[in-house]
Coordinates of C-alpha atoms in Angstrom, one line a residue:
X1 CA 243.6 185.5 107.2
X2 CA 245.8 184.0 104.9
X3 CA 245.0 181.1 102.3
X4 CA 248.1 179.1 101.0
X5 CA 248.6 179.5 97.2
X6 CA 245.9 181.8 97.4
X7 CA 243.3 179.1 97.0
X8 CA 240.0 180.9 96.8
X9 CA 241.0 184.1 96.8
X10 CA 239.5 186.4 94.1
X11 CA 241.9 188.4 92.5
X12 CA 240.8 189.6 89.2
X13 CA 237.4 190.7 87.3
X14 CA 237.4 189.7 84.1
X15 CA 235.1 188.9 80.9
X16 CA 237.5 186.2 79.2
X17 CA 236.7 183.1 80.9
X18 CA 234.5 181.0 83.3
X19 CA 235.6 177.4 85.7
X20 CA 233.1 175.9 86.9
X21 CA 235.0 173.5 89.4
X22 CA 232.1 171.6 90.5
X23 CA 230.3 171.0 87.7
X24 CA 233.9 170.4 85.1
X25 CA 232.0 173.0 82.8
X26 CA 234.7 175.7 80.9
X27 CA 233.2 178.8 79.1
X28 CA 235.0 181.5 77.0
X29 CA 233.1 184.8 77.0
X30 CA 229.9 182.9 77.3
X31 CA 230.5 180.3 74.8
X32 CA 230.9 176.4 76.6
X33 CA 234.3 174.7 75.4
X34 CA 232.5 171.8 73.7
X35 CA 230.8 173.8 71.3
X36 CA 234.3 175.9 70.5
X37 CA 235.8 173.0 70.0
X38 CA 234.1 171.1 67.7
X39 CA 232.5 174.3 65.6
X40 CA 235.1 177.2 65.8
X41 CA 238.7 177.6 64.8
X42 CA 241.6 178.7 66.8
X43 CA 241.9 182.5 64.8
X44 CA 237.8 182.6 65.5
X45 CA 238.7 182.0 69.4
X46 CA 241.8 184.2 69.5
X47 CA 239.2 187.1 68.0
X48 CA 236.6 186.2 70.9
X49 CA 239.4 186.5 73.5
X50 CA 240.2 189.8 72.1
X51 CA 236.7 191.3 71.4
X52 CA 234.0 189.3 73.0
X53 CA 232.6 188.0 70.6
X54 CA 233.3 185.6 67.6
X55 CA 233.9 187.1 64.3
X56 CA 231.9 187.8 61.0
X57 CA 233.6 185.8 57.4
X58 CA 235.0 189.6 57.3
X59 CA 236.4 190.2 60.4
X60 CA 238.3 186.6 60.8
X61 CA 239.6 186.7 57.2
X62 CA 241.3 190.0 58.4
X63 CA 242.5 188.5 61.8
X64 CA 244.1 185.1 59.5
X65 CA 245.4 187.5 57.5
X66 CA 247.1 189.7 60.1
X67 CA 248.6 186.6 61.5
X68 CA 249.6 185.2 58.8
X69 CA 251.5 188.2 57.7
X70 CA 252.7 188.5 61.4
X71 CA 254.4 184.8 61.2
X72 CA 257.8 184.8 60.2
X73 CA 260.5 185.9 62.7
X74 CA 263.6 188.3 62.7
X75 CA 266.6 186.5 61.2
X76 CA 268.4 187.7 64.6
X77 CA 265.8 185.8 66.8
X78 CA 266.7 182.3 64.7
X79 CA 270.8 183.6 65.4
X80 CA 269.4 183.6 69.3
X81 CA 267.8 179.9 68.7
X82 CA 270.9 178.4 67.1
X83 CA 273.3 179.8 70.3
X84 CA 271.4 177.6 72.3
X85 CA 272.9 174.7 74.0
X86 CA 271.7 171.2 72.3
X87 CA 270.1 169.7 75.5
X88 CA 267.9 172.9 76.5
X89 CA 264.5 172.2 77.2
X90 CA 262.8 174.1 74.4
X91 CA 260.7 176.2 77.0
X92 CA 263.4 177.5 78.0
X93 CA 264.6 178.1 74.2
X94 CA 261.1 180.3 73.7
X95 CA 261.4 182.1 76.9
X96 CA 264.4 183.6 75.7
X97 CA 263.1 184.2 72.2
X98 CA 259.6 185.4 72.8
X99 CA 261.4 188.2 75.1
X100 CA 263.7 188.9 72.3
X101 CA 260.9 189.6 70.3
X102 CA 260.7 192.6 71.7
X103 CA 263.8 194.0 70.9
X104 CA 262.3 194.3 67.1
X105 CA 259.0 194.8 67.8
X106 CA 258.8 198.6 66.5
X107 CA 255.9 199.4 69.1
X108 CA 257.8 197.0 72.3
X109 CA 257.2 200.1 74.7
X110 CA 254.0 201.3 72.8
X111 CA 251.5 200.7 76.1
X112 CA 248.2 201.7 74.3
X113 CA 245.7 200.0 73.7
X114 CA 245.7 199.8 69.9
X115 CA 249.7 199.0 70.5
X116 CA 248.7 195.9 72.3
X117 CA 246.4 194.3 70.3
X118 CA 248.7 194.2 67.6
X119 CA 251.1 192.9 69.7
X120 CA 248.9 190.3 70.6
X121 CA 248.8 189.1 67.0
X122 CA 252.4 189.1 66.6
X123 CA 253.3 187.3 69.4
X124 CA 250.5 184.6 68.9
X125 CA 251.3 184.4 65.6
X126 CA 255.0 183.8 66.3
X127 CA 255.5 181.5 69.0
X128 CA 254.6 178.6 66.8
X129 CA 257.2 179.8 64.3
X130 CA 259.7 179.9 67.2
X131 CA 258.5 176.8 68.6
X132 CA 259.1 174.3 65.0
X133 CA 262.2 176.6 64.5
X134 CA 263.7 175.3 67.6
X135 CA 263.0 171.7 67.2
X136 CA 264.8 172.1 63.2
X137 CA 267.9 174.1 64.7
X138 CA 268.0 171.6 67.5
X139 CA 268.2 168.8 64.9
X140 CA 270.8 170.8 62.4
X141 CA 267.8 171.1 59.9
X142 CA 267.5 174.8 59.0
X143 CA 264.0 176.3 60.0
X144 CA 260.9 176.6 57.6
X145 CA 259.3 179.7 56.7
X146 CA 255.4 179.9 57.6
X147 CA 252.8 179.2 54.4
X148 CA 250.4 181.6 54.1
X149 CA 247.7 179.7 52.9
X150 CA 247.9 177.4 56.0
X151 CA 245.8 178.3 59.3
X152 CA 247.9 178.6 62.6
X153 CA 247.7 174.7 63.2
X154 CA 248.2 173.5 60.1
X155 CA 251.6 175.8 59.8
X156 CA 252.5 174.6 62.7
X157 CA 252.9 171.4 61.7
X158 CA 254.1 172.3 58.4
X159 CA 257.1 174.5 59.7
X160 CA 258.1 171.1 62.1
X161 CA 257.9 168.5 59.4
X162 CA 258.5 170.1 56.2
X163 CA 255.2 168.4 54.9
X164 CA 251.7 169.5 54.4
X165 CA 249.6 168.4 57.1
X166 CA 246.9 166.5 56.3
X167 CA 243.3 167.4 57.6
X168 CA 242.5 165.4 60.4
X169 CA 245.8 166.0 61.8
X170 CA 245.7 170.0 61.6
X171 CA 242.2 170.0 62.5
X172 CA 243.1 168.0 66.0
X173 CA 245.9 170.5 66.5
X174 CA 243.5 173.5 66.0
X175 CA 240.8 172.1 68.2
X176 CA 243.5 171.1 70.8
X177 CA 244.6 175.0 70.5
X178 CA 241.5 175.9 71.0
X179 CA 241.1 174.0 74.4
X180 CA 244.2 175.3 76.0
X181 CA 243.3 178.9 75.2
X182 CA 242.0 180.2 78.0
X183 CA 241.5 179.3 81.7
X184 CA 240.8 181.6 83.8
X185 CA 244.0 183.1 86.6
X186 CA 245.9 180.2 86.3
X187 CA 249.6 180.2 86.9
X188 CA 250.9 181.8 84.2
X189 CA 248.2 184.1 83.3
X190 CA 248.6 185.2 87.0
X191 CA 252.1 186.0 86.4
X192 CA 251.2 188.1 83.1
X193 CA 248.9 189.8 84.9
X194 CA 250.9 190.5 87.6
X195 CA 253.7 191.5 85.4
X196 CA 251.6 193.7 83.0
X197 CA 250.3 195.4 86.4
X198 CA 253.8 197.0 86.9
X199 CA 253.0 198.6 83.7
X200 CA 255.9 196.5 82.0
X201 CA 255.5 196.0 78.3
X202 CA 253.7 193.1 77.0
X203 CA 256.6 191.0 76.0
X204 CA 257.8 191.0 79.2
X205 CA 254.3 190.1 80.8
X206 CA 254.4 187.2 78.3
X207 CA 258.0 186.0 79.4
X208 CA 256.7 185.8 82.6
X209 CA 253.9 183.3 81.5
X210 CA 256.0 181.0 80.0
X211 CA 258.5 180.7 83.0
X212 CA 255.2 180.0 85.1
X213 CA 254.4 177.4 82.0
X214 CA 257.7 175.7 82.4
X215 CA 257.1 173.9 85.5
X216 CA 255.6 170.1 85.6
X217 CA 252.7 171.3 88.5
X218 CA 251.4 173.5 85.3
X219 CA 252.2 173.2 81.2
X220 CA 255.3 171.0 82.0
X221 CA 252.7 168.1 83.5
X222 CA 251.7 167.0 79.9
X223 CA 255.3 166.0 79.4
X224 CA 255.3 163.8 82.4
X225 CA 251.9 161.6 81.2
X226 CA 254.2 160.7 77.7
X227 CA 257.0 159.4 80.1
X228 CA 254.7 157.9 82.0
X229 CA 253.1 156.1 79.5
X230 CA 256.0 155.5 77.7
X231 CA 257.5 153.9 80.8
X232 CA 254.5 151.3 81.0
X233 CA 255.1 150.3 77.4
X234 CA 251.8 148.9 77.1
X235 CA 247.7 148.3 77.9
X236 CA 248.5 144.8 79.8
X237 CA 251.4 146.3 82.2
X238 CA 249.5 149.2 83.3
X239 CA 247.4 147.7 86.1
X240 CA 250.9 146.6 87.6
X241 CA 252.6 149.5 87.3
X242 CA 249.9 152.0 88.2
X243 CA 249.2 150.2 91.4
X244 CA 253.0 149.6 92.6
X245 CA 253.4 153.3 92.0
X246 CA 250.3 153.8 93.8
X247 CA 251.4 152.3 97.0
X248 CA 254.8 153.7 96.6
X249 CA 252.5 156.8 96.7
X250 CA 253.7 158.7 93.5
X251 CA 251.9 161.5 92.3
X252 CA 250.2 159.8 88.9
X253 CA 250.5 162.2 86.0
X254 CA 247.7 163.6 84.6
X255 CA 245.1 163.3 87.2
X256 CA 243.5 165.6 89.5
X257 CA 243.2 169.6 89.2
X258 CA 243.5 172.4 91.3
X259 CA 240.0 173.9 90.0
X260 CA 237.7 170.9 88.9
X261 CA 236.2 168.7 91.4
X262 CA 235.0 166.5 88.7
X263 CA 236.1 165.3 85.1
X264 CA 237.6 168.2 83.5
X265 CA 235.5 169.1 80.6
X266 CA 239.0 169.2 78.1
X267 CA 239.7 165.5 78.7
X268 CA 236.7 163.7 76.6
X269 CA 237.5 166.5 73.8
X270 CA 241.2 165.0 74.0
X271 CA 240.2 161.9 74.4
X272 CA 237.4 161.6 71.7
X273 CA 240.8 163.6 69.5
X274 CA 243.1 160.8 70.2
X275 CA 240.6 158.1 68.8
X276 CA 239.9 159.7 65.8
X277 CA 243.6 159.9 65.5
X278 CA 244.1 156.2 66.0
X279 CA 240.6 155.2 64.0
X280 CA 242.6 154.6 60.8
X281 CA 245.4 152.3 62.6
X282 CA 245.5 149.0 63.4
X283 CA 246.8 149.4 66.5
X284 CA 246.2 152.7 69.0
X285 CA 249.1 151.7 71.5
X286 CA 249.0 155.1 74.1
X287 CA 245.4 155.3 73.6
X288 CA 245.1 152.0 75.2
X289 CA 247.3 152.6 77.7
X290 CA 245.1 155.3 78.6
X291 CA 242.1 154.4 78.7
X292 CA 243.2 151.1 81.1
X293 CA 245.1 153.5 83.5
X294 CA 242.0 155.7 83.6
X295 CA 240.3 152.2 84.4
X296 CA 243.0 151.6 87.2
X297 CA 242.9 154.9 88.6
X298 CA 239.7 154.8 88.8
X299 CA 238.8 151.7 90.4
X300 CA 241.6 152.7 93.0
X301 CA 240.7 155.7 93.9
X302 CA 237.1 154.7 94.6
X303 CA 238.4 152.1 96.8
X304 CA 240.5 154.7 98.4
X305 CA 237.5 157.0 98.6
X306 CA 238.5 159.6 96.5
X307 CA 237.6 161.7 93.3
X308 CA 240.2 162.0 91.1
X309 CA 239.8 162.6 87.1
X310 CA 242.1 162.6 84.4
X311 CA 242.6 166.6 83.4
X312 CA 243.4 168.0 80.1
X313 CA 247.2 167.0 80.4
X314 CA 246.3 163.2 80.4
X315 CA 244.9 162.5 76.7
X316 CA 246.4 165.5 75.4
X317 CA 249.8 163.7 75.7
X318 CA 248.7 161.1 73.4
X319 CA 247.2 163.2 71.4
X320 CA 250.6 164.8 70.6
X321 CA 252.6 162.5 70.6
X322 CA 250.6 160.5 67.6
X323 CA 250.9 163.5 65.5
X324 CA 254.7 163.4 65.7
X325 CA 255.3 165.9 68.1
X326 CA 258.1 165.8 70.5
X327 CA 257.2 165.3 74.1
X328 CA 259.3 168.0 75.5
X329 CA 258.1 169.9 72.6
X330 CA 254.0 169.5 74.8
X331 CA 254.5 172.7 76.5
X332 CA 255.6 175.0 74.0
X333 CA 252.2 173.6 72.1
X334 CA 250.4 174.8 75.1
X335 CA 252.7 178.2 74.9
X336 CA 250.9 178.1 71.5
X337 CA 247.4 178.1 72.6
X338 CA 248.1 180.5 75.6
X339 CA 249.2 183.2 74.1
X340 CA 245.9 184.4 72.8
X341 CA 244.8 184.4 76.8
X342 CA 247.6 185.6 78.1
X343 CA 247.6 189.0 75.5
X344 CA 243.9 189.0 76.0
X345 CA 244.4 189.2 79.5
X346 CA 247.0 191.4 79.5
X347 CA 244.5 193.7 77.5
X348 CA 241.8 193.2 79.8
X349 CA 244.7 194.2 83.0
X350 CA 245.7 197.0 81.4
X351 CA 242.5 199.0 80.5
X352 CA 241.5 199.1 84.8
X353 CA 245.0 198.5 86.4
X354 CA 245.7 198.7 89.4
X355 CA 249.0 197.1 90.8
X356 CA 248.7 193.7 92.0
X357 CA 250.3 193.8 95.6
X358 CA 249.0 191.4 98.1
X359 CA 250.4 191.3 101.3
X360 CA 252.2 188.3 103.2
X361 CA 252.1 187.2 106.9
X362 CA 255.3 187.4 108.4
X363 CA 255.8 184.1 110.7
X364 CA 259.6 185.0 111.6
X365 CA 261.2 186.4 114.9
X366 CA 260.6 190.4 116.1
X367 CA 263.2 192.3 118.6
X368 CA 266.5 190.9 117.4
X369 CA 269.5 193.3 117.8
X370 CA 272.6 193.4 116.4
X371 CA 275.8 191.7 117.6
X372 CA 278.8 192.3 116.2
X373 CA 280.0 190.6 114.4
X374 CA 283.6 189.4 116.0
X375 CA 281.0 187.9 118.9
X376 CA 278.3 185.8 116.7
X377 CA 278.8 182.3 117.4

């Protein structure tokens, strides 16, 4: 019995995470997303994907600490940044980098368990370094080096811009962190899995996430929504253009998952994100667009008899692009958040592995011989 893309097939136990397709309900090691969201930080979650539970004042001072130390990156990996070409999607960029990291990562092919957690620190801790370094060497601007006194978010956004961020906007960046943490054997944390099975290191098992990242059917879809918005230009042309694309029958960025079967439960976070963002403007320009192609879509999918929902990618766009990010900077930002999932379940692979080796049904021809071949036609 085979299921194509291994829908509904259980391949993993684990502890970290919870879909719940039907109902559009996420839950990290028993905590629901809403409640993460709004009341704990980014480091708190990373220590909950870790450990299981959230921290105590003591325990997350020492985890900010630890990353905070763990920030700044190897001269040599900013040499590896700056021999990129100029017009390489930044994924790309950090796949190369994050497995460089490895190469000066004293305890690379250290596979205990101890080992890996403080890899796990490093790496999360780094990827946002990597991430605004690449945008500054991209732009001839030489890279910033991380401010300890900043939380993860808030550095991010410091080491892009040069400037302190201000509250709102590092606070939306850590709750959107904290939304895209975690969930469950996605692609990529499939492909870390699988890669940590073989009993690679971790940096390689992290590698392999981000490739799966890369693509537009998973991180790579949030940069789609910001062309696509961008494309309509504004709230009055999105009936028209959502429609003609509909009959042309284009996939419409941003809506629909593979899991939930209902709203996801990240979008009205996002959403609610993005007005806050826009509260203090007088206009909100993608905001609106937004919200009237969630009205379109809506209206035509009932007509068409279907359920389709926005999903996380469609208001975290926005969201992004508000705060000055650079839309093909979106999936690194989710590379960001992931980490702490992917290391966690690395961690969580690693301490019952077994190697991941399904099988596959061979469809082709049997009892072909050899011809020779001076008589193949």
């Amino acid at each position: 019995m085979t299921s194509k893309g291994l829908e509904g097939v259980v391949a993993a136990e684990t502890t970290l995470s919870k879909v719940f397709g039907e109902e559009g309900r996420l839950v990290y090691a028993g905590y629901e997303i809403e409640d993460l969201a709004a009341n704990a930080s980014f480091e708190e979650v990373c220590w909950l994907l870790w450990n299981g539970e959230l921290p105590t004042t003591e325990q997350l001072e020492q985890l900010s600490a630890e990353l905070s130390a763990a920030a700044s990156i190897d001269d040599r990996i900013i040499d590896i940044l700056r021999l990129a070409p100029a017009d390489t999607h930044p994924m790309a960029t950090l796949r190369t980098a994050a497995s460089a990291l490895g190469f000066y990562d004293p305890e690379a092919e250290d596979m205990s368990d101890a080992a890996n957690r403080r890899k796990a620190v490093r790496i999360t801790a780094r990827i946002p370094t990597i991430t605004a370094a690449i945008d500054r060497v991209r732009k001839g601007l030489e890279p910033i080096e991380p401010d300890p006194s900043l939380r993860l978010g808030g550095n991010f956004l410091y080491m892009l811009t040069g400037q302190a961020p201000d509250g709102l906007g590092a606070r939306i960046v850590d709750a959107a962190l904290t939304l895209h943490a975690e969930h469950g054997l996605n692609a990529s944390t499939f492909a870390a899995r699988v890669t940590a099975a073989t009993l690679a290191d971790m940096h390689s098992a992290v590698t392999s996430a981000i490739g799966a990242l890369k693509g537009p059917l998973h991180g790579g879809a949030n940069e789609r929504v910001m062309e696509m918005l961008q494309k309509i230009g504004s709230a009055d042309q999105a009936e028209q253009w959502i429609t003609a694309a509909l009959e042309r029958k284009e996939k419409i960025m941003g809506f629909g998952h593979r899991v939930y079967r209902t709203t996801d439960p990240r979008a009205p976070i996002l959403r609610d994100l993005s007005g806050r963002l826009g509260s203090g403007a007088d206009e909100t320009p993608w905001l609106d667009i937004s919200e009237k192609v969630v009205e379109v879509m809506r209206r035509e999918m009932d007509a068409r008899g279907k359920k389709i929902y926005p999903n996380v990618d469609f208001f975290s766009a926005s969201v992004y692009y508000t705060i000055g990010i650079p839309t093909d900077l979106f999936t690194n930002v989710f590379a960001m958040a992931r980490a702490a999932g992917w290391t966690a379940h690395v961690i969580e692979q690693l301490a019952d592995n077994r190697l991941i080796r399904p099988k596959a049904e061979y469809k082709g021809p049997l009892g072909k011989k050899v011809v020779p071949i001076a008589d193949r036609g």
